[in-house]
XYZ file of C-alpha atoms in Angstrom:
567
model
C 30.549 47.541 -102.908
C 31.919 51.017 -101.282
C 28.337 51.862 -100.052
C 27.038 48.775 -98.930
C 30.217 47.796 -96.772
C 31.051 51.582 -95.578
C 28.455 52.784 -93.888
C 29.003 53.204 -89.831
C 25.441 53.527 -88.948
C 24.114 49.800 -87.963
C 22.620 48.563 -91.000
C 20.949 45.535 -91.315
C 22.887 42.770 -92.720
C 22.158 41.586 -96.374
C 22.256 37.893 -97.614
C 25.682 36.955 -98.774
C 24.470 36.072 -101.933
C 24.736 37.556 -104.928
C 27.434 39.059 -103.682
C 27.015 43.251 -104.115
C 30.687 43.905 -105.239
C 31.898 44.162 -108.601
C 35.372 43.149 -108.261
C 36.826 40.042 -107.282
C 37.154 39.109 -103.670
C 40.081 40.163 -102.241
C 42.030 36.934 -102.092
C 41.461 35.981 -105.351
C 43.122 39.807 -106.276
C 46.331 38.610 -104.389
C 49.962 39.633 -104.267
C 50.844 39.655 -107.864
C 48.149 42.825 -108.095
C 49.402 44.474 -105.597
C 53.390 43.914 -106.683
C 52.738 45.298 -109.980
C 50.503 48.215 -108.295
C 53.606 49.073 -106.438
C 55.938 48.526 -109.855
C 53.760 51.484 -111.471
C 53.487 53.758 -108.523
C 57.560 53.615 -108.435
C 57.798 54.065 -111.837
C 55.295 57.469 -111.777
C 57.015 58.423 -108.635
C 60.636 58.645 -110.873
C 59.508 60.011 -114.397
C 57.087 62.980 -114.369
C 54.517 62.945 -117.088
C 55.284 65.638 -119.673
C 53.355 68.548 -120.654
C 51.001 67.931 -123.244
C 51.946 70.373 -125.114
C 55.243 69.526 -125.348
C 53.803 66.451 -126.289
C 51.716 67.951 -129.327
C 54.364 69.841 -130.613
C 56.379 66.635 -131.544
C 56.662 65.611 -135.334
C 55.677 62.468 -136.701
C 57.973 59.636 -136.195
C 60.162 61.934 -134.104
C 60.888 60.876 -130.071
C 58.527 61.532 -127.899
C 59.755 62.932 -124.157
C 60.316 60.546 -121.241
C 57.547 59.994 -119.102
C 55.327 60.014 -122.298
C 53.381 56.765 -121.012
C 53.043 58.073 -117.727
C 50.093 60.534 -119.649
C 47.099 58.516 -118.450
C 43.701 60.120 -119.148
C 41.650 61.668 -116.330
C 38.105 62.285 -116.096
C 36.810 65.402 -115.443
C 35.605 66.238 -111.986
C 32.214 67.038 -113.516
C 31.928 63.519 -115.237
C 32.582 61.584 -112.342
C 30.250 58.719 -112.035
C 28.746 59.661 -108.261
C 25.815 58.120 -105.530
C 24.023 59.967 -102.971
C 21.779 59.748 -100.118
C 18.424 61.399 -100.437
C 17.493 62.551 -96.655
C 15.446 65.547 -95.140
C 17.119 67.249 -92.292
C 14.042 66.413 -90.297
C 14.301 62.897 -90.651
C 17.935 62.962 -88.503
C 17.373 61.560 -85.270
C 17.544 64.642 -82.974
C 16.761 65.585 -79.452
C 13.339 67.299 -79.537
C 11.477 65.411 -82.002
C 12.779 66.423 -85.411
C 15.978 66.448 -87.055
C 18.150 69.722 -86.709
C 21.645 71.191 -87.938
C 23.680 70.008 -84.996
C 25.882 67.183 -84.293
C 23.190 64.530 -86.058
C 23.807 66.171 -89.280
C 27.823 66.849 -88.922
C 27.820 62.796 -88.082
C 25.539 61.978 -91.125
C 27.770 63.970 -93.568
C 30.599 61.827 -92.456
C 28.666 58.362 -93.266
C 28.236 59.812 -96.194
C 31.621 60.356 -96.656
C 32.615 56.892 -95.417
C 30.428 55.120 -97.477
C 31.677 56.563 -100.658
C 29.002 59.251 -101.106
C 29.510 62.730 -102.931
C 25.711 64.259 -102.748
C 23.143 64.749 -100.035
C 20.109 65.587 -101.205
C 17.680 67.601 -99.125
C 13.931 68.346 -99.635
C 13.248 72.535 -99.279
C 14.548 73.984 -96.096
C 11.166 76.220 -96.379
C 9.206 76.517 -93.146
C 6.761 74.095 -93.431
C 2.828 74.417 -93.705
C 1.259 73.842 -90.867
C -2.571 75.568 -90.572
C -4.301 73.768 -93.356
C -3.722 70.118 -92.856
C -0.557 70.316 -94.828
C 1.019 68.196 -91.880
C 4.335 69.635 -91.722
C 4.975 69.148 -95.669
C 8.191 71.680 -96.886
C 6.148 71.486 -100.429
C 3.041 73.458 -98.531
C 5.663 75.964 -97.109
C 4.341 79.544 -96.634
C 7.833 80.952 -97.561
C 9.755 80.463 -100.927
C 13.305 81.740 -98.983
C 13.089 81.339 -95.369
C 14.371 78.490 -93.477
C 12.693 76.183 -91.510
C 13.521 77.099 -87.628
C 12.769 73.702 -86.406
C 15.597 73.031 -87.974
C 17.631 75.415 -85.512
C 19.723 73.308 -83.041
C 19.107 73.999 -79.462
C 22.726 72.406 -78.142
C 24.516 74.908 -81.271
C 22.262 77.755 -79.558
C 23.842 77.052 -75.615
C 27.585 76.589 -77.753
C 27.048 80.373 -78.733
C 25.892 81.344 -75.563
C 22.328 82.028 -76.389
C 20.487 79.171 -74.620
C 21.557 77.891 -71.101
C 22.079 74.400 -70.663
C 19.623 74.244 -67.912
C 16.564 75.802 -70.093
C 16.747 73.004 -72.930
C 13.707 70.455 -72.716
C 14.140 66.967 -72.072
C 14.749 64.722 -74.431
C 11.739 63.821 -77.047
C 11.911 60.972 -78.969
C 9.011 59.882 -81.306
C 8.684 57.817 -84.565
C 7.270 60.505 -86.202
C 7.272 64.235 -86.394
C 4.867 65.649 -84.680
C 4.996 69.635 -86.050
C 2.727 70.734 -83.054
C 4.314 69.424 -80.232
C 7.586 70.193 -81.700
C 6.741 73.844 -82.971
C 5.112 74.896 -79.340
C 8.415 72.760 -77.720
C 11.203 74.669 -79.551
C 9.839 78.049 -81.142
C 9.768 79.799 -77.671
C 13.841 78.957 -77.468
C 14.512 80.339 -80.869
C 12.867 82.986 -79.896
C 14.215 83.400 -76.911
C 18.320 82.890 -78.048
C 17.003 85.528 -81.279
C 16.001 88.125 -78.490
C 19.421 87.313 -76.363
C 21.092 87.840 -80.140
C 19.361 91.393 -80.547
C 20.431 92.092 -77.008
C 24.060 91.413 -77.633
C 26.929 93.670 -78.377
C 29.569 91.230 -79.653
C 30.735 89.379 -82.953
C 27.904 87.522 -82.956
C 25.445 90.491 -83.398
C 27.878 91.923 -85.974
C 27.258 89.114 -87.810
C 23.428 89.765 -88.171
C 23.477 92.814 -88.661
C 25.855 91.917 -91.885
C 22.968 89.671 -92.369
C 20.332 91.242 -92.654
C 21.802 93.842 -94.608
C 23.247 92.229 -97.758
C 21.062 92.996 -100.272
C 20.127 89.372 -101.708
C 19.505 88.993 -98.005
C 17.178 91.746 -97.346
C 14.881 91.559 -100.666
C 13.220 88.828 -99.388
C 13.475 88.848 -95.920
C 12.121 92.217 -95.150
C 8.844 90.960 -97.408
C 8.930 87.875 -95.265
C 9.315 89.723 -92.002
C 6.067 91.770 -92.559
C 4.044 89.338 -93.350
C 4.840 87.253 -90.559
C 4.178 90.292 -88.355
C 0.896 91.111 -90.005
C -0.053 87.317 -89.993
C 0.370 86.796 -86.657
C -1.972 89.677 -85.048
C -4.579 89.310 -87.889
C -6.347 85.743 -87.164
C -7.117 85.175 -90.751
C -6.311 82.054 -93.421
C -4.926 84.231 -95.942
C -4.192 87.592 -96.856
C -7.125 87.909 -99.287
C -9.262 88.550 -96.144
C -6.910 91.244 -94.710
C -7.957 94.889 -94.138
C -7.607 96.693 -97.319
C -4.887 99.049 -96.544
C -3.039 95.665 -95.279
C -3.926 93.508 -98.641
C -2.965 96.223 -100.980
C 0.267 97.289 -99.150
C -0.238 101.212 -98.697
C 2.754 102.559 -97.478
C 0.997 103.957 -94.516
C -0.687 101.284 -93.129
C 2.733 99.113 -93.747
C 4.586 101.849 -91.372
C 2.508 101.347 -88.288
C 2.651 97.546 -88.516
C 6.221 97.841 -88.305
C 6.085 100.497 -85.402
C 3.682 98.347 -83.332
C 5.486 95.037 -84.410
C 8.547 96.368 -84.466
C 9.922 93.523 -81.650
C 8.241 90.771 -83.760
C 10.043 91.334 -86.789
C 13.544 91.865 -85.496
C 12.909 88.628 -83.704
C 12.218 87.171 -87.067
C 14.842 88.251 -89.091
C 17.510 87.359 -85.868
C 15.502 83.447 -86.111
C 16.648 83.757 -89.713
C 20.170 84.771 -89.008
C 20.385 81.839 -86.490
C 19.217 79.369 -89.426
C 21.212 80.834 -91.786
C 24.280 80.772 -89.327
C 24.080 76.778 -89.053
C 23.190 75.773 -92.410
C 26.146 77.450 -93.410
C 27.937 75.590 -90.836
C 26.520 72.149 -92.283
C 27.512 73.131 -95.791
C 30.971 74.154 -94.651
C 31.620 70.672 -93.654
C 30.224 68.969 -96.406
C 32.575 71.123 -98.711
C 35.342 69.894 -96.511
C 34.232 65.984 -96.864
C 34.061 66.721 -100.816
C 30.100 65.760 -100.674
C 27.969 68.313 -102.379
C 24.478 69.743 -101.151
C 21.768 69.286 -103.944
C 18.164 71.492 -102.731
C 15.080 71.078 -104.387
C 13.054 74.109 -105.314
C 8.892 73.643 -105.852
C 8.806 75.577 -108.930
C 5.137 76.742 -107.635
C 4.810 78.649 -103.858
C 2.015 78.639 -101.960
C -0.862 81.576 -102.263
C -0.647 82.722 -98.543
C 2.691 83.695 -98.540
C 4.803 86.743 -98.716
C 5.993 85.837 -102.199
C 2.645 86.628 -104.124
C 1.329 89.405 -101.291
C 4.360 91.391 -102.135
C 4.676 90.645 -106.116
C 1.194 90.525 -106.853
C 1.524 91.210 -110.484
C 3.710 88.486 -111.201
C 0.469 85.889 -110.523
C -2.270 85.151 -112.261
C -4.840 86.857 -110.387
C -7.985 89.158 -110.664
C -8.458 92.809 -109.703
C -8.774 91.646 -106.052
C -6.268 89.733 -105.629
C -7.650 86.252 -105.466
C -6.541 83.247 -108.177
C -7.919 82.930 -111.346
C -6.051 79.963 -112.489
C -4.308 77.865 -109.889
C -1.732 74.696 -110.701
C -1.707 71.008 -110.686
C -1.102 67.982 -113.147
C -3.711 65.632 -115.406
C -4.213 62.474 -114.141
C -1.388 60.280 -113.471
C 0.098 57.158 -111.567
C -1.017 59.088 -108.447
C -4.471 60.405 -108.560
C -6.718 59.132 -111.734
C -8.548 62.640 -111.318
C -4.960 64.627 -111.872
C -3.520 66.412 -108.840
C -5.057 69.861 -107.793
C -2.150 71.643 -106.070
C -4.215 75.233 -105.860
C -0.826 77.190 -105.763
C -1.621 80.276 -108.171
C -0.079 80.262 -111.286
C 2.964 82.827 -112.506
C 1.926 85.538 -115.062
C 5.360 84.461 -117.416
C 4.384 87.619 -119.744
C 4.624 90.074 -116.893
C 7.477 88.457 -115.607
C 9.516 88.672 -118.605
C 8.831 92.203 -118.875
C 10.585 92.431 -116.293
C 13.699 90.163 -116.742
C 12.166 87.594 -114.499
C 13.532 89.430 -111.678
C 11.701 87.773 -108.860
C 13.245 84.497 -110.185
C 16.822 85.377 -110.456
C 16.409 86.693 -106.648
C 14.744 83.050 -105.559
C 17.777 81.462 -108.237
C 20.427 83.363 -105.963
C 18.960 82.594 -102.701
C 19.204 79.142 -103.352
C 22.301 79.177 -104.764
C 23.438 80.571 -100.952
C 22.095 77.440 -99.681
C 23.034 74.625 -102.328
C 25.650 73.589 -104.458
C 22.878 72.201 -107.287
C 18.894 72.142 -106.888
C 16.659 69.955 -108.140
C 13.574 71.854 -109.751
C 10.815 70.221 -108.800
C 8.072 70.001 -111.746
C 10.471 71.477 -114.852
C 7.701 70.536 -117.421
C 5.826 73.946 -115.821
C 8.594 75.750 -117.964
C 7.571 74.511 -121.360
C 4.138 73.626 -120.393
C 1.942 73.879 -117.682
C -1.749 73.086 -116.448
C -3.731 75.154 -115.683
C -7.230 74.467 -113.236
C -9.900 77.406 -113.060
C -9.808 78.673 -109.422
C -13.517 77.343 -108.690
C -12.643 73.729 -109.917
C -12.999 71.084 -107.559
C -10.587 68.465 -109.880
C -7.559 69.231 -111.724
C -9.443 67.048 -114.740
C -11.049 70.069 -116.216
C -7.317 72.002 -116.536
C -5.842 72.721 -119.776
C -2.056 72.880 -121.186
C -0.747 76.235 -121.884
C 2.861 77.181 -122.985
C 5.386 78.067 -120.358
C 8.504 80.757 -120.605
C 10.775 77.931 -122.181
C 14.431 79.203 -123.027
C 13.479 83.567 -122.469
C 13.330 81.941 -118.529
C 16.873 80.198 -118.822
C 18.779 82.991 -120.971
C 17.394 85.774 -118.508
C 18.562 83.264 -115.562
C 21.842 82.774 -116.565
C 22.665 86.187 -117.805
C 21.891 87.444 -114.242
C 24.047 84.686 -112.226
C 25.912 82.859 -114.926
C 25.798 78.748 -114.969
C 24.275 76.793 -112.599
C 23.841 73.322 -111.831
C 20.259 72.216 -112.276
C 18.604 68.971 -112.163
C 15.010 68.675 -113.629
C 12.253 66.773 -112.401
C 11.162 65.643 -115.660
C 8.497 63.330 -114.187
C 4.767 62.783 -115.073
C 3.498 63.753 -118.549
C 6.789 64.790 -120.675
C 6.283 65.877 -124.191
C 9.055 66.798 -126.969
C 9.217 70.212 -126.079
C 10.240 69.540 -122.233
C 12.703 67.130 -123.487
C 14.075 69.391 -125.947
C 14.046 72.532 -122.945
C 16.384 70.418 -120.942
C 18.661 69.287 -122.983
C 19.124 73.193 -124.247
C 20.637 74.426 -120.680
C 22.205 70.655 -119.871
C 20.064 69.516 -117.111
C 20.191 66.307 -116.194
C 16.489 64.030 -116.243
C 15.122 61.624 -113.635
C 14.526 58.075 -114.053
C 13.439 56.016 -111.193
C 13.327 52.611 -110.627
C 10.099 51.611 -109.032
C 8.658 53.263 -112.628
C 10.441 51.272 -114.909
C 8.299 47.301 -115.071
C 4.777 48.593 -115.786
C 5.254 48.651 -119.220
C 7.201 47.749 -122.279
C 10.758 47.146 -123.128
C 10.984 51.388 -124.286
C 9.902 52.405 -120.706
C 12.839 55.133 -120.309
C 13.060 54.099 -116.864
C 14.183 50.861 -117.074
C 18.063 50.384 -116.704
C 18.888 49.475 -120.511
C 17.437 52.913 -121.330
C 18.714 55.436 -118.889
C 21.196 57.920 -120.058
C 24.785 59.166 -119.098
C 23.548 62.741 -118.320
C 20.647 61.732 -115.373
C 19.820 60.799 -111.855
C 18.672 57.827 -111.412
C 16.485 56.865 -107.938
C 15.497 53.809 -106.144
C 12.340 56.144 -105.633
C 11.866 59.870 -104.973
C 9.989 61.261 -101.526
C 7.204 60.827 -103.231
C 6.969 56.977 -103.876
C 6.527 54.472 -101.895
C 10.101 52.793 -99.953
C 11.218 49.333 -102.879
C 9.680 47.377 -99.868
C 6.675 48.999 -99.023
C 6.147 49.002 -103.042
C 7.322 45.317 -103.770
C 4.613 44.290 -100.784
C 1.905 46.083 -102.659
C 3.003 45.434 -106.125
C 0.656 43.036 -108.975
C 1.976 39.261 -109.311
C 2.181 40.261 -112.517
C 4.664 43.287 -112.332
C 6.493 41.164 -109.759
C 7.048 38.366 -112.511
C 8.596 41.206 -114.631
C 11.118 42.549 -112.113
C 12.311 38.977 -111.068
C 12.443 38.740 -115.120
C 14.478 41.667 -115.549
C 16.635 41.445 -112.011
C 16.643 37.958 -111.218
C 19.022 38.378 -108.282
C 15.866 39.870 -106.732
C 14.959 36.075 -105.742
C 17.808 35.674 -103.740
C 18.818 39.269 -102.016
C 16.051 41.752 -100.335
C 14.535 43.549 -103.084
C 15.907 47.303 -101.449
C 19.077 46.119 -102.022
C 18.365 44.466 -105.758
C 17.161 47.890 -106.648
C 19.933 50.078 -105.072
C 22.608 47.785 -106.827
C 20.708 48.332 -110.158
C 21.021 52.433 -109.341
C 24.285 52.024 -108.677
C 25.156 50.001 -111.216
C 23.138 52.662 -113.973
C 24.974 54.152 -116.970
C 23.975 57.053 -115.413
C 26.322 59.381 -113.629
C 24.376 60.159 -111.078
C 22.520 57.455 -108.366
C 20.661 58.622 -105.441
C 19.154 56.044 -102.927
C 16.925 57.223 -99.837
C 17.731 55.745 -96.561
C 14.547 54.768 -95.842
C 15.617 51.936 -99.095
C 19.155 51.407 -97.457
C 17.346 50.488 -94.072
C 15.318 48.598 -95.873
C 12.099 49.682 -94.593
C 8.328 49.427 -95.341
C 5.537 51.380 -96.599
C 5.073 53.383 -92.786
C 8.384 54.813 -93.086
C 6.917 56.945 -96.490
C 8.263 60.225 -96.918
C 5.092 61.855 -98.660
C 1.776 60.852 -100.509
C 1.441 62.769 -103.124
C -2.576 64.023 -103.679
C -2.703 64.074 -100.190
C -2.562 65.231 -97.140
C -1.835 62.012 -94.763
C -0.924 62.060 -91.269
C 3.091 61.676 -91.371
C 3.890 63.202 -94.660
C 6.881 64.762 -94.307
C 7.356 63.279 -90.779
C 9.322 60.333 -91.305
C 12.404 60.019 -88.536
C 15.301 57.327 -90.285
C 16.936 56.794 -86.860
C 13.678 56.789 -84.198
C 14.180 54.912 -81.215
C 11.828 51.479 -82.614
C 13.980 51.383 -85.973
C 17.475 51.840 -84.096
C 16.453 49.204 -81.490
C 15.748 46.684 -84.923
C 18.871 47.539 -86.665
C 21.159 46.992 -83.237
C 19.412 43.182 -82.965
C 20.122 42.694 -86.178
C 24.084 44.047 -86.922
């Protein structure tokens, strides 16, 4: 199989048995194949296939033009059956802790490319939360458009002669992410090359100030800028308990935060620049290696943020500014209480009134970072839940109806077609179904899902569909091992039932060849599954807030050590 026997990095080595490819071994394929390979390459080489057209216009029982058989069908680019690699940036191995847009990345995208791999999927690029347990998570980010700095590469940074060699900090290399130590390690750098940027005079600072001046640019990032300024000299958890003038953005008291933080923000916007500059540069290359980018965009953003300070009136909230209804889900596989996610909840009737404006700008911003997104929670666009601000369980929420197709039609009006995948997990009804089907979205079905129930669970294999993305498991679940180890004898009887190979090959790798081998025509596997790792290399608990979500590394020192003993 092209994945399984492509990939550079030093994988472990599965059993030999089953084998994982679907063609014949190579000896058995033999010369004859081959001979008559080369027979119909000559042949295609000498007659050109004719026009189809030309071919059309022919009568019945009349010749048809030479080179007639030579008019094979194609599939269309878009149809192309395709597998991907679901990894977050941070997870890279990287210098200082965390994964970042340098050479990691650049070498990732290739064993990608050399294993057969079209699509990298990515988890938001958002800063992430940090100062209310959130642990680092880019689904508790405090920005809906910024990009994570961490991210920044300090080696890319000396390369544009912002950073001296000398200055960079030795080498830190820990199985986890430890946001913290790596924030008070790296910020002051950023900061640092960002001030060297501002203090510039050549192409480089022509560059930002392109940046920071293109309008789909600047509508968010000037928002973002202030509040980050204002933030940082009021010690405060959110902007409910800012001074008045502050909270209800008088014009005034806006102009002399950005005379006496003046520094700050330019510093800010020249950190964004720098982020911008080498995410472009990683997306670039992917182009180049034919792999495509897919993002994932929480359709909810977090309440202290510069996204509902500066559009209050596109959130549900009272005269003062503070929640009235806040989001989350009804109990589910996760959390028998429902998930309370306390993100405030969009006003869809004010929105509309006004063409959904603040979406299309968040739509177009994240169509400058990704060739497709993933939108996390869809069913929050037919129907949503809704928990009073005061509750202290999502269990006393109630359904009400979402924008449905006025959201879509005012979307693609204002940036044409785009290539959306919905996260049609949880609680689906008809009407969610029936939304993404309308604009062509492809569903989700995911593996570790699919043997709790009957023979109609719609993620088992025999029910997927041609027009979805199928997953070993999202972020959010468990790695196959981790779940297999925890999983009921009696679910366990079911998957050997239903994947017997499973008693004879490493259960990650069972479940990956049943992805890959989905009617669907899309198959994403993490790498935490391809590694073939346990429950403590978990992306993210959902309901949670556990030490590590978010933090996993794929290539820390301990698991590289175990994968060299073992290639």
């Amino acid at each position: 199989m092209v994945l399984a026997r492509a990939l550079t990095l030093p994988l472990p080595t599965p059993p030999a048995a089953p084998r994982r490819c679907f063609l014949p071994p190579r000896a058995a394929r033999g010369p004859p194949v081959r001979v008559a390979a080369a027979c119909r390459a000559a042949k295609s080489m000498a007659v050109v296939a004719p026009d189809p057209a030309a071919v059309a216009a022919v009568g019945v029982g009349e010749e048809l033009p030479e080179g007639y058989d030579q008019m094979m069908p194609t599939v269309e680019p878009a149809c192309r059956r395709r597998a991907g690699v679901l990894l977050h940036p941070t997870s890279l191995r990287g210098p200082h802790g965390i994964g970042d847009l340098g050479d990691e990345a650049i070498a990732f995208l290739h064993w990608l490319h050399d294993a057969g791999c079209t699509l990298w999927q990515v988890l938001p690029l958002v800063p992430p939360g940090r100062t209310s347990g959130e642990e680092g998570s880019p689904y508790s980010g405090q920005d809906a458009n910024c990009g994570n700095i961490l991210l920044i590469s300090l080696e890319e940074l000396v390369k544009d002669g912002l950073l001296m060699k000398n200055e960079l900090p030795d080498p830190l290399d820990v199985e986890y992410v430890e946001y913290d130590t790596v924030s008070n390690l790296k910020e002051p750098l950023v900061a640092k090359a960002a001030e060297r940027l501002l203090l510039s005079h050549g192409e480089l600072r022509t560059q930002y100030e392109s940046f920071k001046k293109n309008p789909s640019i600047s509508g968010w990032l000037e928002d973002a800028a202030l509040f980050a300024a204002i933030d940082q000299s009021i010690n405060t958890i959110s902007w409910y308990e800012w001074p008045e003038p502050l909270k209800n953005r008088h014009l005034g008291a806006l102009e002399d935060i950005y005379q006496k933080q003046k520094d700050f923000i330019e510093i800010f916007m020249a950190q964004q620049f720098l982020f911008q500059r080498q995410w472009q540069r990683i997306r670039t290359h992917a182009q180049k290696l034919g792999i495509s980018i897919m993002g994932d965009m929480p359709i909810y953003v977090g309440y202290h943020s510069a996204d509902v300070w500066a559009n209050r009136k596109s959130f549900l909230l009272d005269k003062n500014g503070f929640p009235t209804f806040v989001s989350g889900v009804p109990p589910d596989a996760f959390s028998e209480t429902g998930q309370l996610w306390n993100s405030p909840l969009y006003d869809w009737k004010a929105m509309e009134a006004e063409g959904f404006t603040w979406w299309v700008k968040r739509i177009r911003r994240a169509l400058d970072l990704y060739d497709e997104f993933r939108i996390d929670h869809f069913r929050g666009l037919a129907g949503f839940w809704a928990v009073p601000s005061d509750a202290k369980v999502a269990l006393v929420g109630s359904w009400r109806a979402g924008p449905r197709n006025a959201f879509f039609d005012a979307l693609f009006k204002a940036v044409g077609r785009i290539t959306i995948i919905a996260e049609d997990l949880g609680v689906i009804t008809e009407d969610v179904v029936e939304l993404r089907k309308s604009i062509g979205a492809p569903g989700m079905a995911v593996l570790q899902f699919g043997f709790g129930s009957g023979s109609d669970n719609p993620h088992l294999p025999h029910n997927h569909e041609l027009d979805q993305v199928v997953y070993t498991g999202t972020h959010d679940n468990d790695t196959v091992l981790g779940w297999w180890q925890n999983l009921p004898e009696e679910e366990k009887h079911i998957v050997l039932k239903y994947l017997p190979e499973a008693k004879e090959t490493d259960i990650s790798w069972t479940l990956i060849t049943a992805a890959l081998a989905s009617v669907a025509r899309t198959s994403m596997v993490t790498m935490q599954d391809i590694l073939g790792l346990d429950s403590s290399a978990r992306m993210n608990t959902p309901a949670t807030q556990e030490i590590g979500n978010g933090g996993y590394r794929a290539l820390s020192a301990s698991t590289a050590s175990a994968l060299k003993q073992q290639s």
